[in-house]
Amino acid sequence: MAQPCIRILATGGTIAGTSGSATGKAYRAGQIGIGALLEEARALGLGMACEGRQIAAIGSQDIGWAEWDALHRECSEALADEGICGVVITHGTDTAEETAFLLDRTLPTSKPIVLTGAMRPADALGSDGMRNLATALRVAADTGAAGRGVLVAMGDQVFAARDVRKAATQGPEAFRGYPRGSIAAVSPSSLEWFGPPARSGEAALFDWPAALPRVDVIYAAAAMDRVSVDAALAAGANGIVLAGLGQGNAPRGVLEALGEAVARGVAVVRSSRTDQGQVDRNVEVDDDDYGFVAARALNPAKSRILLQLLLASGVSDPASIQATYDN
């Protein structure tokens, strides 16, 4: 019987970064190509075949539509290829949660798709990149990983794209999950799921759009005025996500400006700048009166992605948008 074959899609990031010093802090992302990554992956002795393609060689702060479009196309091709049992995407950690969530909403759950990266460059003392790659390959080769949506494997933990976030600026255990924590514990030699797949046989939740509409994120702060709202509208934003105080609040003048934006046909979603927690409707802010949407458990980054997908799909009324966030 042929070994399972995993397709690795490389985008750069710290996992492909080098610093030239085992103890230095500064480094350059995306310096190691897919050929070298494949050579190291095959040397791990994990008992699976690997092939790879280079999508980009950048830090994930520069990930955008071109890279997302290429990743979606490559993942779709792999899902349709009977010779491929799963996909691993090597990715910078800064925006891994956004890429994972976007792909999670727009791909079926028939085969594992796993993002991984590193918090330390490849030549740093204690680099975590190859261990994370090994664990991601372990997850992608496991039949029990299908039906869970897109996954992120970091720090010997597996997270669902819906829950994962980068919660620390450094350290190999920088990723957390909310409202669920990790859904599996993984090492290069073992994998333990904490529950059964919840999305088996699920089709893509959204069609892949031709483009994503402009949605801006506005960060709330004490004593701020409405200038950032007006700037977003002047730039042509189709939607605005408020990274609000506490339960998605903001100074009264900002809320009023956002209410005016809704009256002009711009979708407004309230999320929170706090690390985790629910943003519920009509708690401190009268969402019904303003026409706002409450982000519930989604943070500002994922709220933006979901709103872009909804608007690209022609969904723009607050009630329908709210129903999607609720679900």
Tab-separated table of C-alpha atoms in Angstrom:
chain	number	residue	atom	x	y	z
A	1	MET	CA	0.000	0.000	0.000
A	2	ALA	CA	1.316	3.443	-0.928
A	3	GLN	CA	2.226	5.823	1.864
A	4	PRO	CA	-0.160	8.713	2.487
A	5	CYS	CA	1.052	11.789	0.631
A	6	ILE	CA	0.858	15.223	2.232
A	7	ARG	CA	1.088	18.357	0.117
A	8	ILE	CA	3.024	21.137	1.856
A	9	LEU	CA	2.236	24.675	0.724
A	10	ALA	CA	4.938	27.112	1.834
A	11	THR	CA	4.274	30.823	2.278
A	12	GLY	CA	7.359	31.893	4.245
A	13	GLY	CA	7.094	33.169	7.799
A	14	THR	CA	9.324	32.583	10.817
A	15	ILE	CA	9.365	28.828	10.195
A	16	ALA	CA	11.348	29.670	7.041
A	17	GLY	CA	13.225	32.522	8.677
A	18	THR	CA	16.910	32.894	9.538
A	19	SER	CA	18.765	35.257	11.847
A	20	GLY	CA	22.433	34.367	11.400
A	21	SER	CA	22.733	34.112	15.167
A	22	ALA	CA	21.603	31.357	17.514
A	23	THR	CA	20.851	33.884	20.256
A	24	GLY	CA	19.916	37.057	18.362
A	25	LYS	CA	16.394	38.463	18.206
A	26	ALA	CA	16.364	40.007	14.734
A	27	TYR	CA	15.676	37.750	11.747
A	28	ARG	CA	14.332	37.717	8.185
A	29	ALA	CA	11.208	35.696	7.425
A	30	GLY	CA	10.804	33.461	4.372
A	31	GLN	CA	14.463	32.720	3.649
A	32	ILE	CA	14.177	28.912	3.477
A	33	GLY	CA	12.442	27.521	0.401
A	34	ILE	CA	10.125	24.562	0.002
A	35	GLY	CA	12.963	22.338	-1.233
A	36	ALA	CA	14.855	22.630	2.046
A	37	LEU	CA	11.662	22.240	4.083
A	38	LEU	CA	10.790	19.065	2.177
A	39	GLU	CA	14.275	17.657	2.711
A	40	GLU	CA	13.992	18.209	6.462
A	41	ALA	CA	10.434	16.859	6.575
A	42	ARG	CA	11.428	13.658	4.789
A	43	ALA	CA	14.345	13.211	7.184
A	44	LEU	CA	12.004	13.149	10.178
A	45	GLY	CA	11.070	9.513	9.563
A	46	LEU	CA	7.334	10.012	10.080
A	47	GLY	CA	6.339	7.296	7.618
A	48	MET	CA	4.566	9.452	5.055
A	49	ALA	CA	5.347	10.843	1.631
A	50	CYS	CA	5.504	14.607	1.141
A	51	GLU	CA	5.444	16.906	-1.843
A	52	GLY	CA	5.569	20.664	-1.819
A	53	ARG	CA	4.846	23.892	-3.605
A	54	GLN	CA	6.088	27.412	-2.909
A	55	ILE	CA	3.204	29.890	-2.722
A	56	ALA	CA	5.094	32.868	-1.288
A	57	ALA	CA	8.230	33.700	0.712
A	58	ILE	CA	7.038	36.525	2.937
A	59	GLY	CA	6.243	37.402	6.518
A	60	SER	CA	2.554	36.896	7.194
A	61	GLN	CA	2.050	40.599	7.886
A	62	ASP	CA	2.189	40.886	4.087
A	63	ILE	CA	-0.289	38.076	3.323
A	64	GLY	CA	-3.078	39.349	1.105
A	65	TRP	CA	-5.536	38.478	-1.603
A	66	ALA	CA	-2.983	37.090	-4.090
A	67	GLU	CA	-1.620	34.585	-1.553
A	68	TRP	CA	-5.091	33.671	-0.244
A	69	ASP	CA	-6.351	33.097	-3.783
A	70	ALA	CA	-3.382	30.846	-4.559
A	71	LEU	CA	-3.768	28.897	-1.305
A	72	HIS	CA	-7.470	28.326	-1.911
A	73	ARG	CA	-6.803	27.132	-5.449
A	74	GLU	CA	-4.028	24.759	-4.316
A	75	CYS	CA	-6.114	23.392	-1.439
A	76	SER	CA	-9.090	22.816	-3.734
A	77	GLU	CA	-6.856	20.950	-6.159
A	78	ALA	CA	-5.453	18.795	-3.340
A	79	LEU	CA	-8.924	17.978	-2.039
A	80	ALA	CA	-9.854	16.690	-5.494
A	81	ASP	CA	-6.643	14.648	-5.891
A	82	GLU	CA	-7.064	11.043	-4.719
A	83	GLY	CA	-3.310	10.775	-4.239
A	84	ILE	CA	-3.263	13.523	-1.604
A	85	CYS	CA	-4.556	12.698	1.880
A	86	GLY	CA	-4.018	16.107	3.486
A	87	VAL	CA	-2.491	19.559	3.204
A	88	VAL	CA	-0.037	21.371	5.467
A	89	ILE	CA	0.434	25.122	5.038
A	90	THR	CA	3.566	26.680	6.524
A	91	HIS	CA	2.678	30.238	7.460
A	92	GLY	CA	3.820	33.184	9.505
A	93	THR	CA	2.124	33.345	12.887
A	94	ASP	CA	0.984	36.986	12.847
A	95	THR	CA	-1.997	36.385	10.549
A	96	ALA	CA	-2.272	32.587	10.659
A	97	GLU	CA	-5.658	32.826	12.367
A	98	GLU	CA	-7.040	34.953	9.536
A	99	THR	CA	-5.801	32.679	6.753
A	100	ALA	CA	-7.029	29.607	8.634
A	101	PHE	CA	-10.481	31.114	9.218
A	102	LEU	CA	-10.852	32.308	5.616
A	103	LEU	CA	-9.985	28.851	4.247
A	104	ASP	CA	-12.142	27.192	6.899
A	105	ARG	CA	-15.222	29.101	5.726
A	106	THR	CA	-14.598	28.452	2.016
A	107	LEU	CA	-13.428	24.829	1.767
A	108	PRO	CA	-15.213	21.523	2.429
A	109	THR	CA	-14.123	19.362	5.355
A	110	SER	CA	-13.352	16.206	3.360
A	111	LYS	CA	-9.572	16.148	4.020
A	112	PRO	CA	-7.354	17.668	6.723
A	113	ILE	CA	-5.916	21.110	6.056
A	114	VAL	CA	-3.443	22.148	8.739
A	115	LEU	CA	-1.600	25.438	9.200
A	116	THR	CA	1.620	25.575	11.177
A	117	GLY	CA	4.495	27.959	11.736
A	118	ALA	CA	7.151	28.879	14.257
A	119	MET	CA	7.757	31.449	16.946
A	120	ARG	CA	11.544	31.186	16.578
A	121	PRO	CA	13.523	31.225	13.308
A	122	ALA	CA	15.133	28.067	11.994
A	123	ASP	CA	18.681	28.856	13.174
A	124	ALA	CA	17.696	30.138	16.628
A	125	LEU	CA	18.516	28.230	19.792
A	126	GLY	CA	15.406	26.224	20.664
A	127	SER	CA	13.750	26.708	17.284
A	128	ASP	CA	10.257	25.204	17.243
A	129	GLY	CA	9.717	25.101	13.490
A	130	MET	CA	10.606	21.514	12.642
A	131	ARG	CA	8.712	20.132	15.631
A	132	ASN	CA	5.633	22.107	14.607
A	133	LEU	CA	6.010	20.875	11.024
A	134	ALA	CA	6.311	17.290	12.277
A	135	THR	CA	3.168	17.604	14.380
A	136	ALA	CA	1.251	19.244	11.528
A	137	LEU	CA	2.216	16.375	9.229
A	138	ARG	CA	1.087	13.913	11.896
A	139	VAL	CA	-2.306	15.642	12.057
A	140	ALA	CA	-2.704	15.904	8.288
A	141	ALA	CA	-2.031	12.178	7.847
A	142	ASP	CA	-4.618	11.167	10.448
A	143	THR	CA	-8.006	10.084	9.115
A	144	GLY	CA	-9.612	11.438	12.278
A	145	ALA	CA	-8.570	14.968	11.317
A	146	ALA	CA	-11.088	15.128	8.470
A	147	GLY	CA	-14.460	16.636	9.308
A	148	ARG	CA	-13.015	19.208	11.704
A	149	GLY	CA	-12.487	22.112	9.331
A	150	VAL	CA	-9.153	23.855	8.888
A	151	LEU	CA	-6.793	23.275	11.816
A	152	VAL	CA	-3.762	25.023	13.306
A	153	ALA	CA	-1.001	22.924	14.909
A	154	MET	CA	1.316	24.908	17.172
A	155	GLY	CA	3.124	24.134	20.408
A	156	ASP	CA	2.028	20.468	20.555
A	157	GLN	CA	-1.624	21.516	20.421
A	158	VAL	CA	-4.243	21.445	17.678
A	159	PHE	CA	-6.791	24.247	17.383
A	160	ALA	CA	-9.840	24.702	15.189
A	161	ALA	CA	-9.665	27.726	12.907
A	162	ARG	CA	-12.895	29.006	14.449
A	163	ASP	CA	-11.243	29.240	17.893
A	164	VAL	CA	-7.536	29.864	17.374
A	165	ARG	CA	-5.742	33.130	18.028
A	166	LYS	CA	-2.194	34.310	18.606
A	167	ALA	CA	-2.231	35.407	22.238
A	168	ALA	CA	1.434	36.247	22.890
A	169	THR	CA	4.198	38.023	21.002
A	170	GLN	CA	6.843	35.392	21.698
A	171	GLY	CA	7.391	31.886	23.022
A	172	PRO	CA	6.501	28.493	21.498
A	173	GLU	CA	3.144	28.313	23.315
A	174	ALA	CA	1.814	31.609	21.973
A	175	PHE	CA	-1.435	30.228	20.531
A	176	ARG	CA	-4.698	29.823	22.404
A	177	GLY	CA	-8.278	28.886	21.554
A	178	TYR	CA	-11.605	30.515	22.444
A	179	PRO	CA	-14.357	29.541	23.152
A	180	ARG	CA	-12.785	26.095	22.909
A	181	GLY	CA	-9.178	25.534	23.852
A	182	SER	CA	-7.112	23.003	21.958
A	183	ILE	CA	-9.047	20.122	20.434
A	184	ALA	CA	-6.131	17.655	20.429
A	185	ALA	CA	-2.699	17.036	21.904
A	186	VAL	CA	-0.043	16.117	19.373
A	187	SER	CA	3.623	15.199	19.221
A	188	PRO	CA	5.709	13.899	16.316
A	189	SER	CA	4.810	10.352	17.411
A	190	SER	CA	1.287	10.638	18.873
A	191	LEU	CA	-2.064	12.343	18.434
A	192	GLU	CA	-4.986	12.372	20.860
A	193	TRP	CA	-8.291	13.978	19.877
A	194	PHE	CA	-10.466	15.318	22.685
A	195	GLY	CA	-13.736	14.673	20.850
A	196	PRO	CA	-15.196	13.385	17.563
A	197	PRO	CA	-15.320	15.432	14.340
A	198	ALA	CA	-18.216	17.877	14.412
A	199	ARG	CA	-18.263	18.855	10.720
A	200	SER	CA	-17.994	15.544	8.834
A	201	GLY	CA	-19.086	15.820	5.208
A	202	GLU	CA	-19.681	19.560	5.425
A	203	ALA	CA	-19.511	21.522	2.190
A	204	ALA	CA	-17.873	24.921	1.948
A	205	LEU	CA	-19.895	27.483	3.885
A	206	PHE	CA	-19.134	30.230	1.347
A	207	ASP	CA	-18.234	30.227	-2.322
A	208	TRP	CA	-14.777	31.580	-3.051
A	209	PRO	CA	-15.287	35.222	-4.066
A	210	ALA	CA	-13.726	37.024	-6.983
A	211	ALA	CA	-12.456	39.598	-4.472
A	212	LEU	CA	-13.017	40.653	-0.889
A	213	PRO	CA	-14.767	43.974	-0.247
A	214	ARG	CA	-13.127	46.615	1.883
A	215	VAL	CA	-13.842	46.220	5.591
A	216	ASP	CA	-11.880	48.379	8.039
A	217	VAL	CA	-11.167	47.660	11.697
A	218	ILE	CA	-11.384	50.609	14.091
A	219	TYR	CA	-9.680	50.298	17.468
A	220	ALA	CA	-11.595	51.944	20.297
A	221	ALA	CA	-9.822	53.945	22.978
A	222	ALA	CA	-10.741	56.355	25.743
A	223	ALA	CA	-11.459	59.917	24.595
A	224	MET	CA	-11.311	59.039	20.896
A	225	ASP	CA	-13.417	60.978	18.395
A	226	ARG	CA	-15.172	60.006	15.171
A	227	VAL	CA	-12.277	60.825	12.843
A	228	SER	CA	-11.339	57.165	12.257
A	229	VAL	CA	-14.946	56.327	11.331
A	230	ASP	CA	-15.110	59.220	8.889
A	231	ALA	CA	-11.757	58.182	7.402
A	232	ALA	CA	-12.990	54.622	6.817
A	233	LEU	CA	-16.099	55.910	5.079
A	234	ALA	CA	-14.070	58.328	2.960
A	235	ALA	CA	-11.836	55.396	1.915
A	236	GLY	CA	-14.876	53.529	0.624
A	237	ALA	CA	-15.344	50.925	3.339
A	238	ASN	CA	-18.278	48.590	2.737
A	239	GLY	CA	-18.124	47.451	6.340
A	240	ILE	CA	-16.563	48.459	9.636
A	241	VAL	CA	-15.543	46.253	12.546
A	242	LEU	CA	-15.235	47.992	15.889
A	243	ALA	CA	-12.520	46.539	18.122
A	244	GLY	CA	-14.394	47.922	21.062
A	245	LEU	CA	-13.846	48.464	24.735
A	246	GLY	CA	-15.001	45.638	26.993
A	247	GLN	CA	-18.149	44.190	25.419
A	248	GLY	CA	-17.586	46.078	22.195
A	249	ASN	CA	-18.281	49.582	23.479
A	250	ALA	CA	-16.931	52.964	22.360
A	251	PRO	CA	-17.375	56.657	23.227
A	252	ARG	CA	-20.839	57.985	22.392
A	253	GLY	CA	-19.614	60.118	19.499
A	254	VAL	CA	-18.019	57.085	17.859
A	255	LEU	CA	-21.183	55.018	18.262
A	256	GLU	CA	-23.234	57.813	16.741
A	257	ALA	CA	-20.836	58.042	13.781
A	258	LEU	CA	-21.109	54.283	13.298
A	259	GLY	CA	-24.882	54.555	13.440
A	260	GLU	CA	-24.718	57.127	10.660
A	261	ALA	CA	-22.571	54.681	8.668
A	262	VAL	CA	-25.289	52.016	9.022
A	263	ALA	CA	-27.845	54.529	7.745
A	264	ARG	CA	-25.633	54.952	4.660
A	265	GLY	CA	-25.681	51.193	4.016
A	266	VAL	CA	-22.365	50.287	5.654
A	267	ALA	CA	-22.399	47.122	7.782
A	268	VAL	CA	-21.057	47.613	11.318
A	269	VAL	CA	-19.959	44.758	13.593
A	270	ARG	CA	-19.040	45.280	17.241
A	271	SER	CA	-16.252	43.060	18.541
A	272	SER	CA	-13.870	43.500	21.472
A	273	ARG	CA	-10.257	44.529	21.820
A	274	THR	CA	-9.976	42.254	24.888
A	275	ASP	CA	-8.186	38.938	24.488
A	276	GLN	CA	-11.300	36.775	24.701
A	277	GLY	CA	-14.978	36.771	25.589
A	278	GLN	CA	-18.448	37.173	24.137
A	279	VAL	CA	-19.862	40.369	22.656
A	280	ASP	CA	-23.631	40.026	23.026
A	281	ARG	CA	-26.420	42.181	21.641
A	282	ASN	CA	-27.990	45.081	23.505
A	283	VAL	CA	-25.938	44.800	26.696
A	284	GLU	CA	-24.379	48.270	26.964
A	285	VAL	CA	-24.979	49.338	23.368
A	286	ASP	CA	-28.467	49.473	21.836
A	287	ASP	CA	-27.733	47.391	18.748
A	288	ASP	CA	-31.369	47.341	17.679
A	289	ASP	CA	-31.474	51.133	17.607
A	290	TYR	CA	-28.122	51.636	15.874
A	291	GLY	CA	-28.445	48.684	13.485
A	292	PHE	CA	-25.207	47.078	14.678
A	293	VAL	CA	-24.188	43.408	14.631
A	294	ALA	CA	-22.637	41.772	17.705
A	295	ALA	CA	-19.612	39.620	16.909
A	296	ARG	CA	-20.302	37.098	19.675
A	297	ALA	CA	-17.112	35.009	20.177
A	298	LEU	CA	-15.221	36.227	17.088
A	299	ASN	CA	-12.317	38.599	17.605
A	300	PRO	CA	-11.851	41.676	15.367
A	301	ALA	CA	-9.624	39.878	12.830
A	302	LYS	CA	-12.060	37.017	12.256
A	303	SER	CA	-15.058	39.340	12.431
A	304	ARG	CA	-13.532	41.237	9.515
A	305	ILE	CA	-12.990	38.077	7.447
A	306	LEU	CA	-16.543	36.855	8.052
A	307	LEU	CA	-18.059	40.230	7.214
A	308	GLN	CA	-16.035	40.371	3.995
A	309	LEU	CA	-17.322	36.941	2.976
A	310	LEU	CA	-20.909	37.873	3.791
A	311	LEU	CA	-20.751	41.128	1.833
A	312	ALA	CA	-19.059	39.365	-1.091
A	313	SER	CA	-21.958	36.892	-1.043
A	314	GLY	CA	-24.521	39.682	-1.262
A	315	VAL	CA	-25.585	39.514	2.402
A	316	SER	CA	-25.754	43.047	3.791
A	317	ASP	CA	-28.783	43.439	6.063
A	318	PRO	CA	-27.919	43.443	9.788
A	319	ALA	CA	-30.394	40.710	10.750
A	320	SER	CA	-28.983	38.204	8.273
A	321	ILE	CA	-25.416	39.125	9.197
A	322	GLN	CA	-26.238	38.711	12.880
A	323	ALA	CA	-27.731	35.279	12.245
A	324	THR	CA	-24.434	34.134	10.735
A	325	TYR	CA	-22.400	35.423	13.681
A	326	ASP	CA	-24.843	33.742	16.067
A	327	ASN	CA	-24.302	30.411	14.320
